[in-house]
XYZ file of C-alpha atoms in Angstrom:
583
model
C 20.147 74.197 -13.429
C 20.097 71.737 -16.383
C 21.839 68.459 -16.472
C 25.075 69.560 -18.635
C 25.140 72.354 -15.822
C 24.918 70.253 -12.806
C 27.410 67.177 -13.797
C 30.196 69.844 -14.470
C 32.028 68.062 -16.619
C 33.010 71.436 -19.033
C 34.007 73.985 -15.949
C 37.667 73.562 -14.736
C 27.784 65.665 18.976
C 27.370 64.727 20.091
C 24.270 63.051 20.596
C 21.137 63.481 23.705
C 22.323 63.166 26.801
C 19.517 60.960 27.431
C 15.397 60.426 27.112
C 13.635 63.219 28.398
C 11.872 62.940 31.979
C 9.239 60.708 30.874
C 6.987 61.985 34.162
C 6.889 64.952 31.652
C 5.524 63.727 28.755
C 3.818 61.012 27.103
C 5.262 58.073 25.675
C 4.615 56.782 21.958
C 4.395 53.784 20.591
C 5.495 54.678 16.951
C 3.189 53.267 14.599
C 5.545 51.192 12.645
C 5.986 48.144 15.096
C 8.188 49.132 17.812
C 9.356 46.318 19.489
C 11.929 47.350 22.035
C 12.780 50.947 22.699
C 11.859 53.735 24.423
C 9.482 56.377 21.743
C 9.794 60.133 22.609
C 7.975 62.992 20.869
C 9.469 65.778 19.180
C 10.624 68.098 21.984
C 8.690 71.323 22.777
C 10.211 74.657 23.271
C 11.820 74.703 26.164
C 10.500 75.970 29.304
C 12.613 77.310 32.588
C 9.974 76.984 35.183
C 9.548 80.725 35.556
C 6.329 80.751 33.904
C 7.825 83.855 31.596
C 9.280 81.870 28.557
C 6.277 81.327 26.415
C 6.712 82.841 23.108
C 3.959 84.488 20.621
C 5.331 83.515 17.433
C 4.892 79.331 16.908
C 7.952 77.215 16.091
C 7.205 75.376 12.431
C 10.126 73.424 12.534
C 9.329 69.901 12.107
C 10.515 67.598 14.292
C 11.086 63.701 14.337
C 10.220 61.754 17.502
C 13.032 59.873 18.807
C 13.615 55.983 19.725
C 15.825 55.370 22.672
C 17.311 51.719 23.465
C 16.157 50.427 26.284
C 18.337 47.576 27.677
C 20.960 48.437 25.003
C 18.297 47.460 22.391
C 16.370 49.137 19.417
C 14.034 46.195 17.897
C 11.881 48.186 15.250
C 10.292 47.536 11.663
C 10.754 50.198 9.010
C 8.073 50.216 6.228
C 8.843 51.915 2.924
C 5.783 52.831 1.165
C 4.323 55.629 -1.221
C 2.205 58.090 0.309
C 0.184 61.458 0.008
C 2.288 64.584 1.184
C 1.540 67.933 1.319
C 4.314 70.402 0.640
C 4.954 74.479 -0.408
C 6.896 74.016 -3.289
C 9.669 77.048 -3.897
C 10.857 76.390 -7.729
C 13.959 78.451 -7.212
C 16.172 79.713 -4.674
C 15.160 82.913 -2.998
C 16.868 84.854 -0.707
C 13.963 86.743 0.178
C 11.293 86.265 3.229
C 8.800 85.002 2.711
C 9.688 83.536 -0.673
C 7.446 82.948 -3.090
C 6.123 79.028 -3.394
C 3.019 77.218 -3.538
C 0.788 74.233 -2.093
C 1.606 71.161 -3.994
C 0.521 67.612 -3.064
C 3.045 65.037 -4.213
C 2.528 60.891 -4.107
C 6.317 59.904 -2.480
C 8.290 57.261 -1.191
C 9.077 57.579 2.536
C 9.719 55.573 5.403
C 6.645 56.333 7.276
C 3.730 57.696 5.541
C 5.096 60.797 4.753
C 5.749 62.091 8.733
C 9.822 62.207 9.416
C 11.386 58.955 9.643
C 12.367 58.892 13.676
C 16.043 59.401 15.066
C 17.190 56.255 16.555
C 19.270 56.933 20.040
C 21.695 54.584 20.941
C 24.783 54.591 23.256
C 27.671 52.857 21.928
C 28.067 49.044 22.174
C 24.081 49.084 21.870
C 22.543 47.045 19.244
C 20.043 48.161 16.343
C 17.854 45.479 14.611
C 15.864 46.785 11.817
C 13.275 44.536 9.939
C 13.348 46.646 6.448
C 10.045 46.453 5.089
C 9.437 47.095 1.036
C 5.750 47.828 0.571
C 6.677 49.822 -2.796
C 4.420 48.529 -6.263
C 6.352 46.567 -8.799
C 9.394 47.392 -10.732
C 8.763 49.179 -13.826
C 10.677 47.388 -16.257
C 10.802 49.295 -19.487
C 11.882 52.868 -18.162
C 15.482 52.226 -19.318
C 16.832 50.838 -21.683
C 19.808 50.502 -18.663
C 18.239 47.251 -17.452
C 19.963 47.653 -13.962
C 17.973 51.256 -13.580
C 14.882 48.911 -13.593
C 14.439 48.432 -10.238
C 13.240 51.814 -8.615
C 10.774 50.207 -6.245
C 13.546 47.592 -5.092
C 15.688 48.761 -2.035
C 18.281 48.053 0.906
C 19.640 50.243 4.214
C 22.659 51.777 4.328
C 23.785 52.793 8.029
C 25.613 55.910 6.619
C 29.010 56.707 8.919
C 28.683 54.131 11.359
C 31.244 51.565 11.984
C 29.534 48.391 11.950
C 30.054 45.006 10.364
C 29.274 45.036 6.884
C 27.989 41.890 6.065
C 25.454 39.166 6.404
C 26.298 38.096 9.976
C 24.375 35.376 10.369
C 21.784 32.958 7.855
C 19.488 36.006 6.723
C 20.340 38.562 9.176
C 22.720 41.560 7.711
C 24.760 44.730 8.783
C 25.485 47.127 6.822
C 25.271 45.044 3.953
C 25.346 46.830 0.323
C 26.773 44.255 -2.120
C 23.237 43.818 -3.991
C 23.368 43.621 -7.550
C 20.060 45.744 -8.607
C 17.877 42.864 -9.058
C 19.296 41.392 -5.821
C 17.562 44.178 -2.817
C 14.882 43.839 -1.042
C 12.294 43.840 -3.909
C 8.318 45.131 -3.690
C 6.615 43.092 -1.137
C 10.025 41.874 0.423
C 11.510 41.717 3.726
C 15.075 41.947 5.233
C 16.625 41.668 9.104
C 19.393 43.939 9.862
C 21.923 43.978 12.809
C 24.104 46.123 14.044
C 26.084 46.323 17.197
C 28.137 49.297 17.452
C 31.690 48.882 19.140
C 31.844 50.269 22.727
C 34.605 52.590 21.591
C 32.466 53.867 18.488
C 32.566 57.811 18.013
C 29.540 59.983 19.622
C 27.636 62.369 17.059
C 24.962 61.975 14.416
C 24.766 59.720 11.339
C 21.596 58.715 9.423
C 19.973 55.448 7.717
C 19.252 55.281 3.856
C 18.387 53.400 1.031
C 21.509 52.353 -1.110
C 20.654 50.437 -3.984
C 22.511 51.046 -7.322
C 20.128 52.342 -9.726
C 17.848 53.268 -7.400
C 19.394 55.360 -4.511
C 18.539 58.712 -5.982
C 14.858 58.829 -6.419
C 14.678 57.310 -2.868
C 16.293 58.731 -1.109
C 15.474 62.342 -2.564
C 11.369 61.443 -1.993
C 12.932 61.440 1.787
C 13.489 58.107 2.819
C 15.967 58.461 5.506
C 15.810 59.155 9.347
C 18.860 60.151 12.192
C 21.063 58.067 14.033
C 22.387 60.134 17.238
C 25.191 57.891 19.346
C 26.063 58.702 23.012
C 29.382 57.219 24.614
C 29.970 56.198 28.090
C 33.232 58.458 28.134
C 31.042 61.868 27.566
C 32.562 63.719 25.227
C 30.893 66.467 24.998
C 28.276 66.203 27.838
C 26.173 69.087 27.160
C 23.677 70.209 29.650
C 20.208 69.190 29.567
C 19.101 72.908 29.257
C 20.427 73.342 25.731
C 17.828 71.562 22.716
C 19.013 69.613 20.244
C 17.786 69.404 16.920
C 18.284 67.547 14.431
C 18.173 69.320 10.919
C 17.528 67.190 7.452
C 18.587 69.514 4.476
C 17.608 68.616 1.181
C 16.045 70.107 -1.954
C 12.467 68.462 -3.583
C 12.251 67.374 -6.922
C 8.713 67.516 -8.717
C 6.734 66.301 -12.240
C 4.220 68.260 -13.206
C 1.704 65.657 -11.599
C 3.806 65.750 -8.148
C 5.965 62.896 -7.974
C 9.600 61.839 -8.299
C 9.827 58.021 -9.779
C 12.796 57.478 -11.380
C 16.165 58.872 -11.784
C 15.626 59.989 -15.364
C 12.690 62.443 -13.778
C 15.155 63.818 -11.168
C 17.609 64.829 -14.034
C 14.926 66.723 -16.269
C 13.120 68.590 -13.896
C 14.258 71.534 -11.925
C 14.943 71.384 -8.081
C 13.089 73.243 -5.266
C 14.747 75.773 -3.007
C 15.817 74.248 0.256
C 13.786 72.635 2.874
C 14.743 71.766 6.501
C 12.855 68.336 7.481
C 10.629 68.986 4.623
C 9.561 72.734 5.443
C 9.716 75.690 3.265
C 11.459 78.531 5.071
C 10.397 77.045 8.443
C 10.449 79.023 11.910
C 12.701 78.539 14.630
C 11.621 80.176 17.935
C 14.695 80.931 20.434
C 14.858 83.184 23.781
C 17.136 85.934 24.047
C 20.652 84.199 25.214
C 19.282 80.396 24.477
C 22.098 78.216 23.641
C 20.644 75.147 21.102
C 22.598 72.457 19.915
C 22.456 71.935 16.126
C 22.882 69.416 13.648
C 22.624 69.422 9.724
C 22.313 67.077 7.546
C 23.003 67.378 3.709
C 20.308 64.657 2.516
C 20.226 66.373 -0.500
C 21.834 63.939 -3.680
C 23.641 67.083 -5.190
C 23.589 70.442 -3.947
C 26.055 71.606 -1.383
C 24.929 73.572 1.751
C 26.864 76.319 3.973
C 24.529 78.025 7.069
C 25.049 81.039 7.974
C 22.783 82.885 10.666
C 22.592 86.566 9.963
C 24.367 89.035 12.950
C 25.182 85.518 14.950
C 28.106 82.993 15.328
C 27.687 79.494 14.776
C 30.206 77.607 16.778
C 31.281 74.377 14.579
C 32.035 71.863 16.699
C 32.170 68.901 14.815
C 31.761 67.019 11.038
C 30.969 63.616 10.490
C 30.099 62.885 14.015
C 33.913 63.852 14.439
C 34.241 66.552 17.317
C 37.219 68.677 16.574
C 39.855 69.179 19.207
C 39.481 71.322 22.441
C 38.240 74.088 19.383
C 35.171 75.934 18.002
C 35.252 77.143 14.048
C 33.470 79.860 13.863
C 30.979 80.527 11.344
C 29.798 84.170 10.213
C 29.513 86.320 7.885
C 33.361 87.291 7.819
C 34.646 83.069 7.572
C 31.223 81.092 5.740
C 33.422 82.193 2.057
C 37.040 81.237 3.338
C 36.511 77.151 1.997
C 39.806 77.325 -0.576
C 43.022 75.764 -0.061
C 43.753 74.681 4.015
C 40.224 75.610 4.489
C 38.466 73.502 2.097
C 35.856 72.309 2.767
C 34.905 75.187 5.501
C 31.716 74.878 7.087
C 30.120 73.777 3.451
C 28.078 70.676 3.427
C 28.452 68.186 0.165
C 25.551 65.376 0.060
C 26.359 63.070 2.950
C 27.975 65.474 5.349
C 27.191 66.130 9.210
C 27.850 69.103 10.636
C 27.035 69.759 14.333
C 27.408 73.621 15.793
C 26.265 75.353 18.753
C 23.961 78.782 18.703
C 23.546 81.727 20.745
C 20.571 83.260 20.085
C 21.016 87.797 20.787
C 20.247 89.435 23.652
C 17.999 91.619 21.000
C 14.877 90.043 20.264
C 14.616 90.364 16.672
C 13.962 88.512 13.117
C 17.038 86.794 11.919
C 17.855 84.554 8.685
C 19.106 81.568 8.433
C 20.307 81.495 5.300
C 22.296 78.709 2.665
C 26.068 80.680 1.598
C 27.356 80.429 -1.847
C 29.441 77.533 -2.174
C 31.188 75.911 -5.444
C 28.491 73.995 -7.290
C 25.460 75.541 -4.885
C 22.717 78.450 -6.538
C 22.641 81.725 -5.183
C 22.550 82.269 -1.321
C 19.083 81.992 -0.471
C 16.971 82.231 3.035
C 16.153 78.383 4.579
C 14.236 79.960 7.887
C 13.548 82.551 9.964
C 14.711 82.417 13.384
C 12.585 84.850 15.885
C 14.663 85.557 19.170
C 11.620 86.134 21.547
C 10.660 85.882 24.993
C 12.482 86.196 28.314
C 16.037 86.061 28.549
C 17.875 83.443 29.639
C 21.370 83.924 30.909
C 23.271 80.716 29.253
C 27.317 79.772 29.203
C 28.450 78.857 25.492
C 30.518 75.430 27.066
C 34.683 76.077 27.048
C 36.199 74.313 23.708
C 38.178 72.515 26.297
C 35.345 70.559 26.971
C 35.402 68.919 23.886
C 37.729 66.092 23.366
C 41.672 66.332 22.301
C 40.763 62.716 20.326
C 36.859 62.061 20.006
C 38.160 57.964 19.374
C 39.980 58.319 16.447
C 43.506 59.456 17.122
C 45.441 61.333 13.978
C 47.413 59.040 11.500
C 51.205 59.825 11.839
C 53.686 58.947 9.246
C 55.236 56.907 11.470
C 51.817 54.627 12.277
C 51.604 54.439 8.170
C 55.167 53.496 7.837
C 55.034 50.760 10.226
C 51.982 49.641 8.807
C 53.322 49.199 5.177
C 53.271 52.410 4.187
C 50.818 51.415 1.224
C 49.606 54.127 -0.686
C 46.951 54.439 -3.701
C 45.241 56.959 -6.101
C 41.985 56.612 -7.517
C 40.523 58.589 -10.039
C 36.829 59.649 -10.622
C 35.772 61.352 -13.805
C 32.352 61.921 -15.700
C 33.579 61.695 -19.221
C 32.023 61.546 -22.646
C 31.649 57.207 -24.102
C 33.924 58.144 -26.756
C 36.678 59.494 -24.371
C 40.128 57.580 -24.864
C 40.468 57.116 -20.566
C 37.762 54.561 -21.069
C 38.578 51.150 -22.825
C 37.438 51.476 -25.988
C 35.112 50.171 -27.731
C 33.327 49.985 -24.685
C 32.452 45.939 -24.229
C 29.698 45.095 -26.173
C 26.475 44.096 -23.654
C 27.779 46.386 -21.012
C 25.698 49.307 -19.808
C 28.235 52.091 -19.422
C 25.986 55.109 -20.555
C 22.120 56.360 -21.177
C 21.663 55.701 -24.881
C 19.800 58.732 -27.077
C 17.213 56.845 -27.542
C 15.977 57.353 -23.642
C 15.717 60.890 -23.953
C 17.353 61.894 -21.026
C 19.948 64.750 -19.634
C 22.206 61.811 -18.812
C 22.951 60.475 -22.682
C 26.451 59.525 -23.660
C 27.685 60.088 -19.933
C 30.230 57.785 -18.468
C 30.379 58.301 -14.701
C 33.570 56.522 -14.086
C 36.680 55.362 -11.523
C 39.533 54.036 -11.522
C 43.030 53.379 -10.309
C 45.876 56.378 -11.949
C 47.389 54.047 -14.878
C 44.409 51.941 -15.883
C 41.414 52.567 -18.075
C 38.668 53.892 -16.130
C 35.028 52.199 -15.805
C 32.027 52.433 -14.034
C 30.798 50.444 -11.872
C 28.332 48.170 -13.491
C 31.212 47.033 -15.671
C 33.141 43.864 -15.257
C 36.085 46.006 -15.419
C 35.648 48.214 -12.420
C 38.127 48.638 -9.852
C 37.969 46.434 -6.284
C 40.400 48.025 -3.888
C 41.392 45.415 -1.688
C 42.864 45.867 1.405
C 44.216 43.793 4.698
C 42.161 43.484 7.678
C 44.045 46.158 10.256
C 45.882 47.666 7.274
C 46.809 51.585 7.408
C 46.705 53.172 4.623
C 46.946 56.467 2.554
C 44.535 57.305 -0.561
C 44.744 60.412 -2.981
C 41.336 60.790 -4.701
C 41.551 62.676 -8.363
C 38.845 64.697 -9.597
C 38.609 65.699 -13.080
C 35.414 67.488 -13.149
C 34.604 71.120 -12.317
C 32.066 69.546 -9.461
C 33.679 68.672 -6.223
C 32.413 65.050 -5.942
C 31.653 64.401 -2.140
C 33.487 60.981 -1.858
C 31.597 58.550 0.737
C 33.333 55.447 2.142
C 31.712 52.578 3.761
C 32.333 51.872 7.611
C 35.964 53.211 8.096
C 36.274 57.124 8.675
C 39.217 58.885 6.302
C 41.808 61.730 8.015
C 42.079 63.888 5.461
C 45.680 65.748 5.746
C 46.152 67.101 2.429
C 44.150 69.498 -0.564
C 45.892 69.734 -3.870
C 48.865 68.140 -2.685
C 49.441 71.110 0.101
C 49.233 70.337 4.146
C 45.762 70.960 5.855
C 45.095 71.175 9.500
C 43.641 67.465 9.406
C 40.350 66.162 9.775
C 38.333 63.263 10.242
C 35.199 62.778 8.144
C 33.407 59.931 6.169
C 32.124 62.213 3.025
C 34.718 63.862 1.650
C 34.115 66.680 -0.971
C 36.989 67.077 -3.596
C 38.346 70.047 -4.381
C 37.103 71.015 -7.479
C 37.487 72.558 -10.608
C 39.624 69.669 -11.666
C 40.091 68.818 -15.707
C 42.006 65.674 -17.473
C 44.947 68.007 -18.000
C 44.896 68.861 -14.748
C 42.926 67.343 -11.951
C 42.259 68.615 -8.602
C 43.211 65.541 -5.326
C 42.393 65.061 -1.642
C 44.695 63.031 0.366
C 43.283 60.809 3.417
C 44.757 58.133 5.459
C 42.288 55.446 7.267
C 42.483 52.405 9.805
C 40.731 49.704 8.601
C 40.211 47.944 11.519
C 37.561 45.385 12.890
C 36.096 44.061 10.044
C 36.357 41.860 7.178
C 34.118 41.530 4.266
C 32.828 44.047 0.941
C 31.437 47.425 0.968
C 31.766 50.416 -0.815
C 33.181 53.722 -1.640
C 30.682 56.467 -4.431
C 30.458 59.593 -5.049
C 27.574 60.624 -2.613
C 26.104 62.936 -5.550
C 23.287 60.270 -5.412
C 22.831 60.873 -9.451
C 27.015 59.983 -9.926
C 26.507 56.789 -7.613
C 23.747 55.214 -9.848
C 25.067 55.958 -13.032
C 28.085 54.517 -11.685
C 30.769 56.074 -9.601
C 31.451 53.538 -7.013
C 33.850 50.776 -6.367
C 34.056 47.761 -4.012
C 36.152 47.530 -1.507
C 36.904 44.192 0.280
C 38.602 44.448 3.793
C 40.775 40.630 3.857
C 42.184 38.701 7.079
């Protein structure tokens, strides 16, 4: 897919119940400093005591190991670094097994030397404390003429979902923090302390940890920097039984030069993507017994491509997006109900670059070869095959837990008009648009000095290409523009968005630290949701653009963050505003 192709701008948990045993197994010290927290391998298949459950075909699913507090404390370092990796490279989508790919070794960024990042397990009101580590080489200086797309090797952490305090909390220690200006992150050879201590009413599920620098956020976090976040809760939410694995499931697509890397964002838009790979596999191999229940959850790490399982002759049982558990209810996902995604179903089960989805699998009582395969979805290639899943073994005879189980409110109770009334009632609408630099929605002449767009000169897919917001009735901007939007809003305010998109792609809107209920598509009534990435419904135009409606609490905390499109390409180029939570 080329760049005019993929910017669109022409087409109208629940989280462990728990360490393992550790009698069982051995215990890790992860090699990049652990300093408090409990360090867990990547589970095994599992094992009923009957002696009958070992299975011929391995299981080539990578795994991360797992951190547990201890003492309602994770105390690690995280080191970014390049590093060597070895990877089967698929250049194209292939819904065949086994496709057709070969052995590539690519020089990287990652978090820890090219082996998965680990999934950090904490129970709410725990604390995280993160000493970010930037062993990257220099800045390259002269890529760009964009001076702010300079700083490729300069980074932060983003703690994507959570609810946490978003800024420096105390002299050189930070939350969430992601107010750097580009030249402002944690630059090559730098350090930075992070803290977090999640409320002890924060929402179970899975989230994940990222770099978010502007300018930068695409190449890293595409090489893979970027590891799992799984919160428990005291109340139990969904307390699933120790006999059914979780996994946690990256999903993202590779992007390689001829020589094997990925530096810059300028290489990402010229070269062509891989085919899918789950925690950095090519068409990977899950092994289940006949009747084995495993808990499952995706994440869409990829920066653009949307992605929609489906599991050949098998249900998936949705259970919950965002780290949101829907209530006392299963959404089934087959063959019949992976396409139905338009109007009060949108977004389905379809995964835009940011989004969680956790669902629950029954493996057949037929042993048997099955796919696992990525649906068509607005904006995605053609379906193609992500893994094979072998149902082998001896049966087990497992219980698919009652939806009543699962919460009626997993924390966040639904926004009612009366709650936004009361509250002010304040509404807004925000536009996002990728538009040409000569396009009359933009102030024009653009201001002389500011970098709104790639020049010709660079060479690039992304020339003349403003990636812009803005409030409806003001000239739009990006974000590197003294003129870009800052929505400001009042500590414990209530409030109701609609988001315009006037592109053909259906920009997966991210906000910072407060989670949106969306209650509306196109202006009609959905069966609301709660989320923090928000795809919009696409095929929008200027004439005529497309809108999601959301409400959100924003309670707890004051201070700046953002919102972006989490198309990781959109964000850099700029598609992001502040917004600054007041008391």
């Amino acid at each position: 897919m080329n760049t005019r192709d993929r910017l669109c701008t022409d087409q109208p948990l629940v989280a462990t119940t728990g360490p393992a045993d550790p009698k069982r197994r051995d215990v890790l010290r992860w090699s990049l400093g652990l300093s408090a927290g409990l360090v867990l391998p990547p589970l095994a298949g599992c094992d009923s005591g009957d002696g009958n459950s070992a299975a011929a075909t391995p299981d080539t699913l990578p795994e991360a190991s797992r951190i547990y507090a201890q003492n309602g404390l994770i105390d690690i370092e995280l080191v970014g670094a390049y590093g060597n990796r070895n990877v089967q490279f698929a250049a194209s989508a292939q819904n065949t097994y086994p496709g057709t790919s070969r052995a590539r070794s690519a020089y990287l960024r990652s978090y820890n030397s090219g082996i998965l990042a680990p999934t950090l397990c904490l129970n709410a009101g725990d604390t995280l404390r993160i000493l970010l580590k930037n062993r990257l080489p220099g800045n390259d200086a002269k890529y760009s003429s964009l001076s702010y797309l300079n700083y490729q090797n300069s980074t932060n952490l983003h703690f994507h979902g959570m609810h946490v305090d978003p800024k420096e909390i105390r002299p050189g220690v930070y939350g969430d923090y992601m107010v750097d200006s580009p030249d402002a992150g944690v630059k090559p050879g730098a350090d930075r302390q992070h803290e977090i201590t999640l409320p002890t009413n924060h929402s179970n599920g899975i989230y994940w940890y990222h770099p978010h620098l502007h300018g930068s956020t695409t190449t890293q976090v595409l090489n893979g920097m970027f590891g799992a976040i799984l919160v428990s809760t005291p109340r139990n939410d969904f307390d699933l039984s120790k006999d059914i694995r979780e996994r946690v499931i990256f999903v993202h697509r590779l992007n390689l030069t001829k020589e094997g890397h990925s530096d810059n964002l300028y290489e990402y838009e010229d070269d062509n993507n891989s085919a899918f790979v789950l925690n950095g596999a090519y068409q990977p191999t899950i092994v289940m017994r006949p009747g084995e229940i495993q808990n499952w959850h995706f994440l869409n790490s990829d920066v653009f491509y949307p992605f929609s399982p489906v599991l050949d002759d098998h249900t998936l049982w949705y259970y919950a997006r965002d780290g949101n558990v829907f209530a006392r209810q299963y959404r089934p996902i087959n063959a019949d109900t992976v396409a139905k995604i338009d109007g009060r179903f949108w977004p389905g089960s379809v995964m835009y670059p940011g989004n969680r989805d956790s669902m629950l699998v029954q493996a057949s009582k037929t042993p048997g070869t099955y796919y696992l395969r990525a649906a068509k979805a607005p904006s995605s290639t053609d379906p193609e095959i992500v893994a094979r899943i072998v149902v082998e073994g001896s049966p087990v005879e497992m219980d698919l837990p009652s939806p009543n189980r699962l919460p009626l409110y997993n924390n966040y109770q639904p926004i009612t008009d009366a709650e936004l009334a009361q509250n002010g009632g304040k509404t807004r609408a925000v536009i996002l648009a990728i538009l040409d630099k000569d396009n009359p929605l933009l102030v024009q002449p653009i201001p002389a000095g500011e970098e709104w767009f790639v020049p010709e000169k660079d060479n690039s897919g992304l020339t003349n290409f403003v990636f812009s917001t803005g409030n409806e009735g003001t000239k739009l901007a990006p974000f590197q523009s003294a003129l870009a939007a800052t929505q400001t809003v009042a500590l414990n305010a209530v409030e109701e968005w609609t988001l315009y998109n006037m592109n053909g792609y259906p920009h997966p809107f991210h906000i910072h630290i407060n989670d949106c209920y969306v209650i509306k598509v196109n202006g009609e009534d959905i069966e609301p949701y709660w989320c923090d990435t928000i795809p919009l419904a696409p095929n929008g135009t200027q004439n005529k653009p497309t809108s999601i409606t959301f409400r959100s609490r924003f309670t707890d905390f004051t201070g700046k963050f953002v919102w972006h499109c989490h198309a990781l390409d959109h964000e850099d180029m700029g598609m992001m505003e502040l917004v600054e939570v007041l008391a």
